[in-house]
Amino acid sequence: MKTADWLILAATLTFIVVYGTWRTRRQRDMNSFVLAGRSLPWWMVALSVMATQASAITFLSVPGQAFADGLRFVQFYFGLPLAMVVLCITVVPIYHRLKVLTAYEYLERRFDAKTRALAAGLFLVQRGLATGLTIYAPAVVLSVLLDWPVSVTTAGVGLLVVVYTATGGSKAVSVTQLQQMLVILAGMGLALVAILRLLPAGVSFSEAVAVAGVSGKLNAVDFSFDLSNRYNFWSGLIGGFFLALSYFGTDQSQVGRHLSGRSVTESRLGLLFNGLAKVPMQFLILFVGVMVFVVFLFVAPPVHFNPVETRRLASGPLSAEYARGEADHRAAVDERREAVGRFLAARRSNEPSAVQVAREEIRAAGGRYDAVRERVAALVRKSNPLSDGRDTNYVFLRFVLEHLPTGLVGLILAAVFSAAMSSASAELTALASTTVVDGYKRFVCPDGSDAHYVAMSRWATVLWGLVAVAFAQFASRLGTLVEAVNVLGSLFYGTILGIFLVAFYAKRVAGTAVFAAAVASEAAVLLLFAFTRISFLWFNVVGCLLVVALSMALQAWKGEAAGRSVEPAA
Amino acid sequence: MKAKPSLRPEDAGDRPPFGRSWGVLYVGVLLNLALLVVLFSLFSKAFR
């Protein structure tokens, strides 16, 4: 990376950290630490919600996902706008009226302390591990840039995020999210322009799109119903709806964001804007990945995008097999490029039969190219048992570093790091506030001062930072980060959502029934994950419906009408 | 008698600052989703 890129990267990140810390230097009470004093206008709520979800994983892993798997991941987001509407109607007014600091406080008012502790505990486990993945993504970037082991850079990024979060809290996250989102959107927009400029002379944008389509990368919508298919319209709309409902309605990292709105109206508008903008934004990021794929049809890509692993292979005992893999890869790349050339020539001369033949040639050449890459991935697994051999998290990073112009590289890396800071710090704030409000304050020290709880929140931030860094050491075995983080969430979100749905709508169900139902449902989801091939998005549906059905059945069996109503007068 | 929690002025009328009602905004978000699904679907089919 050139000096100018380092300067742009350092200047952008320094500005964000210093500005955020300066703006929030007088923060003293829990309300302002956790919920930014409930003072934000709707557009800041929207930016905050979007920036929290758009972690560095989004900008590193999603283009890589599209490079490997096309646009179909966009279906994952189809349930999100629907969830935003449902949350605006139901959850947002309830949380505002009850003036809760965390979502789990509500559960104790409605049920009992053990149900609150269970939901908070499930959240802490899930979010604590997921924060490890959030921290791992920028650590991958630093590892490649500095040629340091990823374990070291993970610790470095973790330290930076902990200091930033513990000194500024939620407001520091919020006040810089406008700047962060601007950097992120500018970085991705400029990246797309630069990528299109890398297409060979004579290849137009529409031809690039046509080549992507023939290569099977424009598979944005698939209406077939298949439980084992990870991404189709139905899993995205139904499973994605349950996942988004749980993520935005019960996950404190998001509840803390939209509760920071200064009124119900501001929180609602913020969520609705997210419902409008999220799907097109993800489509754009995926489309960037597809265009990277197209550029690599004309410019020879590396056989494996993780440079640390290829160096290890080239200098290790598997070097001869790796060299054969590289040679086969060069041949496959040439064959694919020639097939694409014939396809474009046939398309320009408007010969349908020749177009059809060239189309089949591209698909056949693509299959052989993928087979060579899979062979090299197997070599990576053999040479490094800690790696799963996949390189999708490195595709976009490698492309940016090797093919984009000076200046833009620094800006895009600044976008990656600012996304990492905003999401990781929001997650750590949520973990700390849940630990203190739902654990420490409730069960250990109920009569402390606000200053004491803020101090404990800072220590909890440090503690969760350590947990996240420890889990991040295993992230290289988990494949595509954007899938790993959503699989992890889906193991817990259904159960948590089910508890909240019972709390809101099954007024006759009491704490013991919902607690038992939640424990049984969580066990069932974990068993389904371990022993079936059902796509992870459906776990959100199964977990939620199981909690609702089991808790109602248990309550009916116990025969008591015992639910506590906490709905305030409006 | 229990005092009702006070609502901020923005919430009092339960009306959004733009659009005639919350229902209109909700329908707008859902129509936007439907439009995107149709556009993506046509896009996928056009370049298959």
Short mmCIF file of N, CA, C and O in Angstrom, two decimals, chain A residues 294-368:
data_model
loop_
_atom_site.label_atom_id
_atom_site.label_comp_id
_atom_site.label_asym_id
_atom_site.label_seq_id
_atom_site.Cartn_x
_atom_site.Cartn_y
_atom_site.Cartn_z
N VAL A 294 -16.32 -10.31 -12.74
CA VAL A 294 -16.21 -10.07 -14.19
C VAL A 294 -14.81 -9.56 -14.55
O VAL A 294 -14.21 -10.00 -15.52
N VAL A 295 -14.29 -8.62 -13.73
CA VAL A 295 -12.94 -8.11 -14.01
C VAL A 295 -11.94 -9.26 -14.01
O VAL A 295 -11.05 -9.34 -14.86
N PHE A 296 -12.11 -10.19 -13.06
CA PHE A 296 -11.18 -11.32 -12.98
C PHE A 296 -11.38 -12.35 -14.11
O PHE A 296 -10.65 -13.32 -14.20
N LEU A 297 -12.38 -12.14 -14.95
CA LEU A 297 -12.48 -12.97 -16.17
C LEU A 297 -11.46 -12.48 -17.21
O LEU A 297 -11.04 -13.24 -18.08
N PHE A 298 -11.09 -11.21 -17.10
CA PHE A 298 -10.17 -10.63 -18.08
C PHE A 298 -8.76 -10.44 -17.51
O PHE A 298 -7.79 -10.46 -18.24
N VAL A 299 -8.68 -10.21 -16.20
CA VAL A 299 -7.38 -10.05 -15.53
C VAL A 299 -7.17 -11.30 -14.69
O VAL A 299 -8.05 -11.68 -13.93
N ALA A 300 -5.99 -11.93 -14.84
CA ALA A 300 -5.77 -13.22 -14.15
C ALA A 300 -5.85 -13.05 -12.64
O ALA A 300 -5.11 -12.23 -12.07
N PRO A 301 -6.74 -13.79 -11.97
CA PRO A 301 -6.81 -13.72 -10.50
C PRO A 301 -5.79 -14.67 -9.88
O PRO A 301 -5.28 -15.56 -10.55
N PRO A 302 -5.48 -14.47 -8.59
CA PRO A 302 -4.62 -15.47 -7.92
C PRO A 302 -5.37 -16.79 -7.77
O PRO A 302 -6.62 -16.79 -7.74
N VAL A 303 -4.65 -17.88 -7.65
CA VAL A 303 -5.32 -19.18 -7.53
C VAL A 303 -6.05 -19.29 -6.19
O VAL A 303 -7.08 -19.95 -6.07
N HIS A 304 -5.51 -18.61 -5.17
CA HIS A 304 -6.14 -18.56 -3.85
C HIS A 304 -5.91 -17.14 -3.33
O HIS A 304 -4.80 -16.61 -3.44
N PHE A 305 -6.96 -16.50 -2.76
CA PHE A 305 -6.87 -15.08 -2.46
C PHE A 305 -6.21 -14.77 -1.11
O PHE A 305 -5.96 -13.61 -0.82
N ASN A 306 -5.97 -15.78 -0.28
CA ASN A 306 -5.32 -15.53 1.00
C ASN A 306 -3.80 -15.64 0.80
O ASN A 306 -3.27 -16.74 0.66
N PRO A 307 -3.08 -14.50 0.81
CA PRO A 307 -1.64 -14.55 0.49
C PRO A 307 -0.82 -15.28 1.55
O PRO A 307 0.23 -15.85 1.24
N VAL A 308 -1.28 -15.24 2.80
CA VAL A 308 -0.55 -15.92 3.87
C VAL A 308 -0.54 -17.43 3.59
O VAL A 308 0.49 -18.11 3.71
N GLU A 309 -1.69 -17.96 3.18
CA GLU A 309 -1.79 -19.41 2.92
C GLU A 309 -1.01 -19.82 1.66
O GLU A 309 -0.39 -20.88 1.63
N THR A 310 -1.04 -18.97 0.62
CA THR A 310 -0.31 -19.35 -0.60
C THR A 310 1.20 -19.30 -0.36
O THR A 310 1.95 -20.13 -0.88
N ARG A 311 1.64 -18.35 0.47
CA ARG A 311 3.09 -18.32 0.81
C ARG A 311 3.47 -19.58 1.58
O ARG A 311 4.51 -20.18 1.34
N ARG A 312 2.61 -19.98 2.49
CA ARG A 312 2.88 -21.18 3.27
C ARG A 312 2.95 -22.41 2.36
O ARG A 312 3.84 -23.26 2.50
N LEU A 313 2.02 -22.48 1.40
CA LEU A 313 2.00 -23.61 0.47
C LEU A 313 3.25 -23.63 -0.41
O LEU A 313 3.88 -24.67 -0.62
N ALA A 314 3.62 -22.44 -0.92
CA ALA A 314 4.72 -22.35 -1.88
C ALA A 314 6.06 -22.74 -1.23
O ALA A 314 6.96 -23.23 -1.92
N SER A 315 6.16 -22.50 0.08
CA SER A 315 7.45 -22.79 0.71
C SER A 315 7.41 -24.05 1.58
O SER A 315 8.37 -24.38 2.25
N GLY A 316 6.31 -24.78 1.56
CA GLY A 316 6.17 -25.95 2.43
C GLY A 316 6.29 -27.27 1.67
O GLY A 316 6.63 -27.29 0.47
N PRO A 317 6.01 -28.35 2.33
CA PRO A 317 6.16 -29.69 1.72
C PRO A 317 5.17 -29.95 0.57
O PRO A 317 5.36 -30.89 -0.20
N LEU A 318 4.12 -29.13 0.47
CA LEU A 318 3.14 -29.34 -0.61
C LEU A 318 3.42 -28.43 -1.82
O LEU A 318 2.55 -28.25 -2.68
N SER A 319 4.64 -27.88 -1.89
CA SER A 319 4.94 -26.88 -2.93
C SER A 319 4.79 -27.46 -4.34
O SER A 319 4.34 -26.74 -5.25
N ALA A 320 5.16 -28.74 -4.53
CA ALA A 320 5.07 -29.32 -5.89
C ALA A 320 3.60 -29.41 -6.33
O ALA A 320 3.24 -29.04 -7.46
N GLU A 321 2.74 -29.89 -5.42
CA GLU A 321 1.31 -29.98 -5.75
C GLU A 321 0.71 -28.59 -5.98
O GLU A 321 -0.13 -28.39 -6.86
N TYR A 322 1.18 -27.63 -5.18
CA TYR A 322 0.69 -26.26 -5.33
C TYR A 322 1.11 -25.70 -6.70
O TYR A 322 0.31 -25.03 -7.37
N ALA A 323 2.34 -25.97 -7.10
CA ALA A 323 2.82 -25.48 -8.40
C ALA A 323 1.98 -26.07 -9.53
O ALA A 323 1.63 -25.38 -10.49
N ARG A 324 1.63 -27.36 -9.40
CA ARG A 324 0.76 -27.99 -10.42
C ARG A 324 -0.62 -27.31 -10.43
O ARG A 324 -1.20 -27.04 -11.48
N GLY A 325 -1.11 -27.00 -9.22
CA GLY A 325 -2.40 -26.31 -9.11
C GLY A 325 -2.35 -24.94 -9.79
O GLY A 325 -3.28 -24.56 -10.49
N GLU A 326 -1.24 -24.23 -9.58
CA GLU A 326 -1.09 -22.89 -10.20
C GLU A 326 -1.07 -23.00 -11.72
O GLU A 326 -1.69 -22.18 -12.42
N ALA A 327 -0.36 -24.00 -12.23
CA ALA A 327 -0.28 -24.18 -13.69
C ALA A 327 -1.66 -24.51 -14.26
O ALA A 327 -2.09 -23.94 -15.28
N ASP A 328 -2.37 -25.41 -13.59
CA ASP A 328 -3.73 -25.77 -14.05
C ASP A 328 -4.65 -24.56 -13.97
O ASP A 328 -5.53 -24.37 -14.81
N HIS A 329 -4.44 -23.74 -12.94
CA HIS A 329 -5.25 -22.54 -12.77
C HIS A 329 -5.03 -21.57 -13.92
O HIS A 329 -5.97 -21.03 -14.49
N ARG A 330 -3.76 -21.38 -14.32
CA ARG A 330 -3.45 -20.47 -15.44
C ARG A 330 -4.15 -20.96 -16.71
O ARG A 330 -4.73 -20.18 -17.46
N ALA A 331 -4.10 -22.28 -16.92
CA ALA A 331 -4.74 -22.85 -18.12
C ALA A 331 -6.26 -22.63 -18.06
O ALA A 331 -6.88 -22.27 -19.07
N ALA A 332 -6.84 -22.85 -16.88
CA ALA A 332 -8.31 -22.68 -16.73
C ALA A 332 -8.71 -21.23 -16.93
O ALA A 332 -9.75 -20.94 -17.55
N VAL A 333 -7.88 -20.29 -16.43
CA VAL A 333 -8.18 -18.86 -16.60
C VAL A 333 -8.13 -18.50 -18.08
O VAL A 333 -9.03 -17.79 -18.59
N ASP A 334 -7.11 -19.00 -18.79
CA ASP A 334 -6.99 -18.70 -20.24
C ASP A 334 -8.19 -19.26 -21.00
O ASP A 334 -8.75 -18.60 -21.87
N GLU A 335 -8.55 -20.50 -20.66
CA GLU A 335 -9.67 -21.15 -21.36
C GLU A 335 -10.97 -20.35 -21.14
O GLU A 335 -11.73 -20.11 -22.07
N ARG A 336 -11.16 -19.90 -19.91
CA ARG A 336 -12.38 -19.16 -19.58
C ARG A 336 -12.40 -17.80 -20.29
O ARG A 336 -13.41 -17.38 -20.82
N ARG A 337 -11.23 -17.14 -20.34
CA ARG A 337 -11.15 -15.84 -21.00
C ARG A 337 -11.46 -15.97 -22.50
O ARG A 337 -12.17 -15.14 -23.08
N GLU A 338 -10.94 -17.05 -23.11
CA GLU A 338 -11.21 -17.26 -24.55
C GLU A 338 -12.70 -17.52 -24.78
O GLU A 338 -13.28 -17.02 -25.75
N ALA A 339 -13.31 -18.29 -23.90
CA ALA A 339 -14.74 -18.57 -24.03
C ALA A 339 -15.56 -17.28 -23.92
O ALA A 339 -16.52 -17.06 -24.66
N VAL A 340 -15.15 -16.42 -22.97
CA VAL A 340 -15.85 -15.13 -22.81
C VAL A 340 -15.68 -14.29 -24.07
O VAL A 340 -16.63 -13.65 -24.55
N GLY A 341 -14.47 -14.29 -24.65
CA GLY A 341 -14.22 -13.54 -25.89
C GLY A 341 -15.13 -14.02 -27.01
O GLY A 341 -15.72 -13.21 -27.74
N ARG A 342 -15.29 -15.35 -27.13
CA ARG A 342 -16.15 -15.89 -28.19
C ARG A 342 -17.61 -15.51 -27.93
O ARG A 342 -18.36 -15.21 -28.86
N PHE A 343 -18.01 -15.54 -26.66
CA PHE A 343 -19.39 -15.17 -26.31
C PHE A 343 -19.67 -13.71 -26.71
O PHE A 343 -20.70 -13.41 -27.34
N LEU A 344 -18.74 -12.81 -26.36
CA LEU A 344 -18.95 -11.40 -26.67
C LEU A 344 -18.96 -11.16 -28.18
O LEU A 344 -19.77 -10.38 -28.70
N ALA A 345 -18.05 -11.88 -28.91
CA ALA A 345 -18.01 -11.72 -30.37
C ALA A 345 -19.33 -12.20 -30.98
O ALA A 345 -19.91 -11.53 -31.86
N ALA A 346 -19.84 -13.35 -30.49
CA ALA A 346 -21.10 -13.88 -31.02
C ALA A 346 -22.26 -12.95 -30.71
O ALA A 346 -23.16 -12.75 -31.53
N ARG A 347 -22.21 -12.35 -29.52
CA ARG A 347 -23.28 -11.43 -29.11
C ARG A 347 -23.27 -10.17 -29.98
O ARG A 347 -24.32 -9.67 -30.39
N ARG A 348 -22.04 -9.68 -30.28
CA ARG A 348 -21.94 -8.46 -31.09
C ARG A 348 -22.39 -8.72 -32.53
O ARG A 348 -22.99 -7.86 -33.17
N SER A 349 -22.11 -9.94 -33.02
CA SER A 349 -22.53 -10.23 -34.40
C SER A 349 -23.95 -10.76 -34.46
O SER A 349 -24.42 -11.17 -35.52
N ASN A 350 -24.59 -10.80 -33.29
CA ASN A 350 -26.00 -11.17 -33.20
C ASN A 350 -26.29 -12.54 -33.83
O ASN A 350 -27.18 -12.68 -34.67
N GLU A 351 -25.51 -13.55 -33.40
CA GLU A 351 -25.71 -14.91 -33.90
C GLU A 351 -26.20 -15.77 -32.73
O GLU A 351 -25.39 -16.22 -31.91
N PRO A 352 -27.51 -16.00 -32.65
CA PRO A 352 -28.06 -16.71 -31.48
C PRO A 352 -27.45 -18.09 -31.25
O PRO A 352 -27.19 -18.48 -30.11
N SER A 353 -27.22 -18.86 -32.33
CA SER A 353 -26.68 -20.21 -32.13
C SER A 353 -25.25 -20.15 -31.58
O SER A 353 -24.88 -20.91 -30.69
N ALA A 354 -24.45 -19.20 -32.11
CA ALA A 354 -23.07 -19.06 -31.62
C ALA A 354 -23.07 -18.56 -30.17
O ALA A 354 -22.23 -18.97 -29.36
N VAL A 355 -24.02 -17.68 -29.86
CA VAL A 355 -24.14 -17.20 -28.47
C VAL A 355 -24.42 -18.38 -27.55
O VAL A 355 -23.80 -18.53 -26.48
N GLN A 356 -25.33 -19.25 -27.98
CA GLN A 356 -25.70 -20.41 -27.15
C GLN A 356 -24.50 -21.34 -26.93
O GLN A 356 -24.26 -21.81 -25.82
N VAL A 357 -23.74 -21.57 -28.01
CA VAL A 357 -22.56 -22.45 -27.90
C VAL A 357 -21.55 -21.82 -26.94
O VAL A 357 -21.01 -22.49 -26.04
N ALA A 358 -21.29 -20.52 -27.12
CA ALA A 358 -20.30 -19.84 -26.27
C ALA A 358 -20.76 -19.81 -24.81
O ALA A 358 -19.96 -19.93 -23.88
N ARG A 359 -22.06 -19.68 -24.62
CA ARG A 359 -22.63 -19.70 -23.27
C ARG A 359 -22.29 -21.02 -22.56
O ARG A 359 -21.85 -21.03 -21.41
N GLU A 360 -22.49 -22.13 -23.28
CA GLU A 360 -22.17 -23.44 -22.70
C GLU A 360 -20.66 -23.57 -22.44
O GLU A 360 -20.24 -24.15 -21.44
N GLU A 361 -19.86 -23.00 -23.35
CA GLU A 361 -18.40 -23.06 -23.16
C GLU A 361 -17.97 -22.30 -21.91
O GLU A 361 -17.11 -22.75 -21.16
N ILE A 362 -18.60 -21.14 -21.69
CA ILE A 362 -18.26 -20.36 -20.48
C ILE A 362 -18.60 -21.17 -19.23
O ILE A 362 -17.82 -21.24 -18.28
N ARG A 363 -19.77 -21.81 -19.25
CA ARG A 363 -20.19 -22.59 -18.06
C ARG A 363 -19.25 -23.77 -17.83
O ARG A 363 -18.87 -24.05 -16.68
N ALA A 364 -18.85 -24.44 -18.92
CA ALA A 364 -17.95 -25.59 -18.77
C ALA A 364 -16.59 -25.13 -18.27
O ALA A 364 -16.00 -25.73 -17.35
N ALA A 365 -16.08 -24.02 -18.85
CA ALA A 365 -14.78 -23.51 -18.43
C ALA A 365 -14.85 -23.04 -16.97
O ALA A 365 -13.89 -23.24 -16.20
N GLY A 366 -15.98 -22.43 -16.59
CA GLY A 366 -16.16 -21.99 -15.21
C GLY A 366 -16.13 -23.17 -14.25
O GLY A 366 -15.55 -23.08 -13.17
N GLY A 367 -16.74 -24.27 -14.65
CA GLY A 367 -16.74 -25.47 -13.81
C GLY A 367 -15.32 -25.99 -13.60
O GLY A 367 -14.95 -26.37 -12.48
N ARG A 368 -14.51 -26.00 -14.68
CA ARG A 368 -13.13 -26.48 -14.55
C ARG A 368 -12.31 -25.53 -13.68
O ARG A 368 -11.49 -25.96 -12.87
#
